[in-house]
Every structure is written in C-alpha cells, then in structure tokens.
Amino acid sequence: MTAIDEATAVRVPGEVSLRHRMSDLFLQIGLLPILLAAMVVFFAVRETSFFSGPNVSNVGRQAVYLLLVTLGQMIVLLCAQLDLSVGATIALTSVVTASTMSNADQPTAGTIMAGMAAGLCVGLVVGLVNGIVVAFLRVPSFIVTMGSASIATGIALIMSHGAPVTGVPSEFTSMFGTGQWFGVPVPLFIGAGAIVVMYVVLSWTTFGRNIYAIGGNEVAALLAGVRVKLQLVGAFVICSLLSSLAGVLLTARVASGEATIGGSFVLLSVAAAVLGGTSLFGGEGRLAFVVLGVIFLGVLSNGMNLLLISSYVQQLVLGAVLIGAVAIDRIKPRIG
C-alpha cells in the first residue's frame, strides 16, 4: 500500500464520522435556530428601532395570535391531518364575540365573560363537526375543513352584513387588547400558559402519546387499543378552541368583530409548524421548535415591515419559506 493509500485509509473513517455527526446535529436542531439568529442580527443592523421596547412588545403581542393557532395546527398535523378552517374559525369567533357583547345595554364583567364564552363555543362546534366527519365518516380532512371554512365565513358575513361589529366594551379591549401586567402585554401571559398546557398534554398525558402514535401508524395504534376516532375528534376540537381563543384576543385588539380577520392564519400556522419540524405526514414534532417557528415568522414579518418591504414581496417571501420548510421536511429522513 502506498503512502497516499494509507493516508486515505486513515482519513475516510474520520470524514465519515464527521459527516454523521453533522447529519445528527442537523436532525436534532435543524437550521431554524441558526436562521433565526442570523435574521435577528440582520434586522438589528439594518434598523436601529428593531430592538426598541415598543417594537419588541409589539412583536411578542402579534406572535401570540399565531402561536395559539399554530399550537392547534400542530396537534392536528401530528395526527397526519390538516385544518384549513382555522382562519374562518377566527373570523366567526370575532363576529360572535363582538355581537354578544354589543347587544348588552350596560356592559359588565358578565357581558364580557358571556361574549368570550360564546366565541369559544364557536371553536367547540367547528372542532366537533370537523373531527366527527373526519374520524367517523373518513372524509379527508383537507376537504372537510375547506368546507367548514366556507360555511363559517358565510355565517360570519351574514351575521355582520359584511361590516365591522362595533360596540365592544372598552374594558374588554383595554384588558385583552392593549393591557399589560407588570409591563408585559396580557396576551403574552396567555400564550405562555398555552405553551405550558400544551407541553403537559403532549409529554405527560395518554392523549398526547396517542396523538403521536396515530400519526406514526394509525393501524398500529388501533391494534394497540388506542381509540383513534375519539382522539381525532379531540385533536380537531383543541385546534378549533385555540383558534377561537386567538379570535377573542384579536377582537379585543381591533376593538370590533371582523368577518374578514384571520385569513392569513391558515398558511402561517402550517408554515410555522412545519418550520418547527412538525411533519406533514404525522407522528413527529417538538413543541419548543414549533414555538421557534412562530417567533421566526413574527420576526421576519416585523423586520420586513420596518424595512418598508411591500406586502406583495412579503407574500412571495412567505411562500418561499413554506416551500423550503416542506422541502427540508422531505429530505430530513434521507439525511438520517
């Protein structure tokens, strides 16, 4: 064996080991944390107000709405399903919440609670309809949720006559729309609570383990005794309830019921979940990285707004990000 052959024989194992270590690192943390850090540095350099207190507070507040919807979308995606009705659920929730509150002669705490409860009931009903049709009638979730989205949007437009529903109590908007606790926007506390609850559900409950099992192999889960149909219904109900909660908070933010609000959340929630490593084919997803995906999109949108990038270009960028996220989701198993 020549000296060159001996050197090559020594180098190859090391090179293979390094390649495997890099592959393992990519599979564990992905590119998202690196891209997020690079994007933060880029926007901070280009725009001095990026790290200002008001802007950071605004990014956090706006991210909460997407976070809630994405957490729900994650639950559905883990079951290898998809919910396209989240945006329409937000819109109908907004109209129902505002209409319930504005019909009261003298707004009180009870009025506010009734309006919020009515809004959350919208999510409960939509989630039950979606889940039952998907689980028991075996209709593809893509079709079911597209249909329910159209129905919910139609109801919202009929109820509101295509105009904003005004008369929302100022106490409601000042608390959940612009209010702060200890200098922190109130929605951030709600978002943090949702993350904690979702972590407990996914990590420490039978329901959470079953969700992963169904997405990984529905037949195997069924043979293992998992009540697949009921679990699917529960997943869709949770998704719609979280979307309704986002709708209630958005209603407080804009101080009116809007039948056109929430249209962008379908694409954004899927993009954030997939960016965070949730597989479109079910059974795979980590909560911490989904939260990072939400932060990534929130920072990206805010940074582009600060740089006065047009909304048309922003749509282009968002579409490219979604395609890239799905492509990475497809090639990760090959890397592993």
XYZ file of C-alpha atoms in Angstrom:
336
model
C 0.000 0.000 0.000
C 1.368 3.411 -0.949
C 1.665 6.331 1.420
C -1.286 8.029 -0.325
C -3.452 4.932 0.115
C -2.534 4.731 3.798
C -3.405 8.407 4.343
C -6.699 7.942 2.566
C -7.496 4.875 4.666
C -6.867 6.903 7.820
C -8.883 9.927 6.699
C -12.004 8.226 5.436
C -13.319 6.932 8.782
C -12.861 10.374 10.310
C -14.593 12.050 7.406
C -17.499 9.620 7.588
C -17.774 10.142 11.338
C -17.770 13.927 10.901
C -20.441 13.683 8.241
C -22.572 11.546 10.518
C -22.117 13.969 13.389
C -23.159 16.886 11.181
C -26.175 14.908 9.977
C -27.160 14.092 13.552
C -26.781 17.728 14.563
C -28.964 18.829 11.645
C -31.631 16.286 12.568
C -31.582 17.354 16.214
C -31.667 21.148 15.954
C -32.212 21.843 12.254
C -31.429 25.095 10.525
C -34.151 27.117 12.234
C -32.204 28.363 15.300
C -29.277 29.394 13.082
C -31.505 31.166 10.575
C -33.415 32.909 13.355
C -30.224 34.206 14.968
C -28.886 35.404 11.601
C -32.160 37.150 10.796
C -32.256 38.928 14.155
C -28.708 40.209 13.631
C -29.528 41.335 10.089
C -32.627 43.313 11.069
C -30.925 44.778 14.149
C -28.097 46.099 11.965
C -30.400 47.433 9.245
C -32.979 49.052 11.546
C -31.998 50.624 14.865
C -35.569 50.523 16.224
C -35.740 46.749 15.877
C -34.666 46.151 19.490
C -36.617 49.068 20.924
C -39.012 48.300 23.768
C -42.225 49.159 21.881
C -41.202 47.082 18.858
C -40.218 44.040 20.916
C -43.526 44.311 22.790
C -45.409 44.564 19.505
C -43.644 41.503 18.050
C -44.469 39.500 21.158
C -48.107 40.546 21.172
C -48.583 39.768 17.477
C -46.809 36.433 17.795
C -49.260 35.214 20.446
C -52.176 35.099 17.996
C -50.206 32.987 15.555
C -48.804 30.886 18.396
C -52.244 29.823 19.586
C -53.368 28.827 16.107
C -50.090 27.038 15.385
C -50.282 25.007 18.588
C -53.686 23.788 17.471
C -52.478 23.115 13.945
C -49.567 21.154 15.391
C -51.930 18.818 17.240
C -53.816 18.104 14.012
C -50.631 17.678 11.964
C -49.284 15.182 14.494
C -52.290 13.026 13.565
C -51.352 13.336 9.871
C -54.340 15.633 9.310
C -54.742 19.289 8.311
C -57.126 22.035 9.437
C -57.858 24.685 6.807
C -60.713 26.188 8.816
C -58.634 27.958 11.476
C -58.845 31.350 9.741
C -62.616 31.152 9.255
C -62.991 29.999 12.867
C -61.157 33.125 13.996
C -63.435 35.306 11.853
C -66.675 33.733 13.096
C -65.424 33.840 16.682
C -64.668 37.542 16.312
C -68.139 38.334 14.975
C -69.951 36.201 17.577
C -67.870 37.598 20.451
C -68.416 41.218 19.412
C -72.122 40.697 18.661
C -72.755 39.113 22.071
C -71.016 41.954 23.891
C -72.514 44.777 21.842
C -76.092 43.561 22.367
C -75.907 44.300 26.098
C -77.474 47.550 27.305
C -74.895 48.072 30.042
C -71.601 46.231 29.507
C -70.462 44.440 32.645
C -67.908 41.800 33.557
C -70.642 39.246 32.981
C -71.215 40.609 29.484
C -67.541 40.281 28.677
C -67.415 36.738 30.021
C -70.541 35.816 28.046
C -69.041 37.201 24.847
C -65.797 35.297 25.356
C -67.682 32.100 26.187
C -69.827 32.478 23.061
C -66.691 32.912 20.975
C -65.081 29.791 22.424
C -68.301 27.854 21.758
C -67.761 28.610 18.076
C -64.455 26.764 18.246
C -66.059 23.870 20.108
C -68.772 23.451 17.467
C -66.426 23.798 14.487
C -63.948 21.380 16.013
C -66.635 18.803 16.754
C -68.022 18.997 13.221
C -64.576 18.685 11.657
C -63.498 15.870 13.953
C -66.661 13.794 13.656
C -66.777 13.978 9.865
C -63.078 13.164 9.523
C -62.968 10.410 12.142
C -66.294 8.667 11.699
C -67.136 9.326 8.040
C -63.490 9.021 6.905
C -63.680 12.115 4.724
C -60.227 13.641 4.089
C -59.540 16.498 6.484
C -58.463 18.720 3.596
C -61.980 18.583 2.125
C -63.849 18.722 5.436
C -62.039 21.743 6.818
C -62.180 23.556 3.490
C -65.953 23.118 3.515
C -66.336 24.154 7.152
C -64.176 27.196 6.457
C -66.546 28.265 3.707
C -69.563 27.730 5.971
C -68.040 29.629 8.896
C -67.029 32.515 6.652
C -70.539 32.683 5.182
C -72.145 32.738 8.633
C -69.757 35.465 9.778
C -70.566 37.620 6.737
C -74.315 37.108 7.168
C -74.204 38.000 10.863
C -72.074 41.093 10.327
C -73.578 42.117 6.967
C -70.007 42.418 5.753
C -69.266 45.325 8.118
C -67.319 45.501 11.397
C -69.372 44.774 14.511
C -68.794 47.703 16.859
C -69.844 48.377 20.425
C -67.241 46.161 22.065
C -66.802 47.209 25.744
C -63.746 49.349 26.349
C -62.928 47.267 29.430
C -62.555 44.220 27.195
C -60.212 45.940 24.760
C -58.161 47.636 27.472
C -57.622 44.339 29.265
C -57.031 41.829 26.484
C -56.178 44.140 23.609
C -53.804 46.778 24.940
C -53.490 45.830 28.620
C -50.250 44.960 30.396
C -49.337 43.144 33.589
C -46.021 44.184 35.113
C -45.144 45.905 31.839
C -45.768 42.768 29.781
C -48.708 42.579 27.317
C -51.529 40.418 28.677
C -51.662 38.171 25.569
C -48.083 37.069 26.294
C -49.189 35.570 29.610
C -51.983 33.739 27.803
C -49.536 32.474 25.182
C -47.093 31.291 27.857
C -49.916 29.484 29.634
C -50.929 27.785 26.383
C -47.356 26.571 25.851
C -47.195 25.105 29.361
C -50.547 23.361 28.981
C -49.600 22.001 25.559
C -46.277 20.717 26.906
C -48.040 18.863 29.703
C -50.630 17.419 27.307
C -48.095 16.204 24.749
C -45.450 14.981 27.196
C -47.312 13.711 30.224
C -50.756 12.527 29.160
C -52.090 9.435 27.445
C -53.835 11.660 24.921
C -50.526 13.214 23.897
C -48.813 9.856 23.475
C -51.766 8.575 21.479
C -51.616 11.578 19.144
C -48.025 10.726 18.226
C -48.935 7.063 17.857
C -51.827 7.795 15.494
C -49.656 9.994 13.297
C -46.871 7.447 13.259
C -49.050 4.494 12.290
C -52.818 4.693 12.682
C -53.356 0.963 12.102
C -50.769 0.011 14.701
C -52.292 2.488 17.163
C -55.718 0.964 16.607
C -54.383 -2.540 17.176
C -52.692 -1.295 20.362
C -56.072 -0.301 21.757
C -55.998 3.438 21.024
C -59.475 4.880 20.454
C -58.380 6.548 17.252
C -61.693 8.147 16.301
C -62.188 9.856 19.637
C -58.572 11.020 19.680
C -59.001 12.582 16.228
C -62.143 14.385 17.337
C -60.270 15.675 20.374
C -57.397 16.917 18.211
C -59.716 18.933 15.967
C -61.615 20.326 18.951
C -58.389 21.509 20.584
C -57.266 23.111 17.329
C -60.531 24.996 16.875
C -60.689 26.054 20.536
C -57.192 27.534 20.342
C -58.163 29.295 17.106
C -61.236 30.716 18.832
C -59.098 31.928 21.724
C -56.917 33.737 19.186
C -60.094 35.164 17.654
C -61.245 36.502 21.018
C -57.881 38.181 21.618
C -57.823 39.634 18.102
C -61.313 41.033 18.638
C -60.033 42.835 21.724
C -57.035 44.061 19.752
C -59.034 45.608 16.886
C -61.975 46.583 19.164
C -64.565 45.136 16.780
C -65.840 41.948 15.245
C -64.358 41.371 11.797
C -65.661 38.783 9.336
C -62.502 39.124 7.249
C -59.971 38.734 10.026
C -57.798 35.626 10.236
C -57.472 34.799 6.550
C -53.682 34.592 6.658
C -53.522 32.250 9.644
C -54.055 29.064 7.651
C -50.841 29.453 5.679
C -48.931 30.984 8.581
C -49.852 28.267 11.085
C -48.853 25.470 8.718
C -45.628 27.280 7.842
C -44.714 27.864 11.493
C -45.458 24.269 12.473
C -43.500 22.771 9.575
C -40.643 25.222 10.105
C -40.527 23.943 13.672
C -40.083 20.386 12.476
C -43.659 19.109 12.642
C -44.046 16.591 9.863
C -46.896 16.938 7.382
C -47.127 13.152 7.474
C -47.761 12.913 11.203
C -46.095 11.466 14.261
C -43.203 13.914 14.504
C -42.958 17.351 16.097
C -41.396 19.123 19.053
C -43.177 21.912 20.872
C -40.082 24.045 21.527
C -39.188 24.165 17.853
C -42.760 24.999 16.847
C -42.564 27.998 19.180
C -39.299 28.948 17.448
C -41.101 28.664 14.112
C -43.725 31.147 15.302
C -41.031 33.525 16.530
C -39.202 33.185 13.218
C -42.244 34.227 11.192
C -43.084 37.017 13.646
C -39.584 38.469 13.477
C -39.495 38.067 9.692
C -42.778 39.912 9.219
C -41.855 42.668 11.651
C -38.410 43.144 10.141
C -39.798 43.411 6.622
C -42.366 45.959 7.815
C -39.643 48.045 9.455
C -37.646 47.958 6.213
C -40.791 49.102 4.337
C -40.866 45.996 2.149
C -44.152 45.838 0.256
C -46.845 43.356 1.229
C -46.581 41.750 -2.219
C -42.935 40.910 -1.663
C -43.740 39.684 1.831
C -46.239 37.219 0.385
C -43.562 35.998 -2.002
C -41.091 35.516 0.839
C -43.647 33.683 2.967
C -44.458 31.306 0.123
C -40.763 30.596 -0.407
C -40.298 29.939 3.317
C -43.187 27.460 3.333
C -41.882 25.593 0.288
C -38.400 25.485 1.793
C -39.760 24.166 5.092
C -41.686 21.389 3.371
C -38.648 20.512 1.246
C -36.488 20.206 4.362
C -39.183 18.066 5.961
C -38.962 15.705 2.973
C -35.156 15.423 2.819
C -34.539 15.007 6.572
C -35.323 11.253 6.541
C -32.829 10.778 3.697
C -30.144 12.611 5.654
C -30.812 10.409 8.660
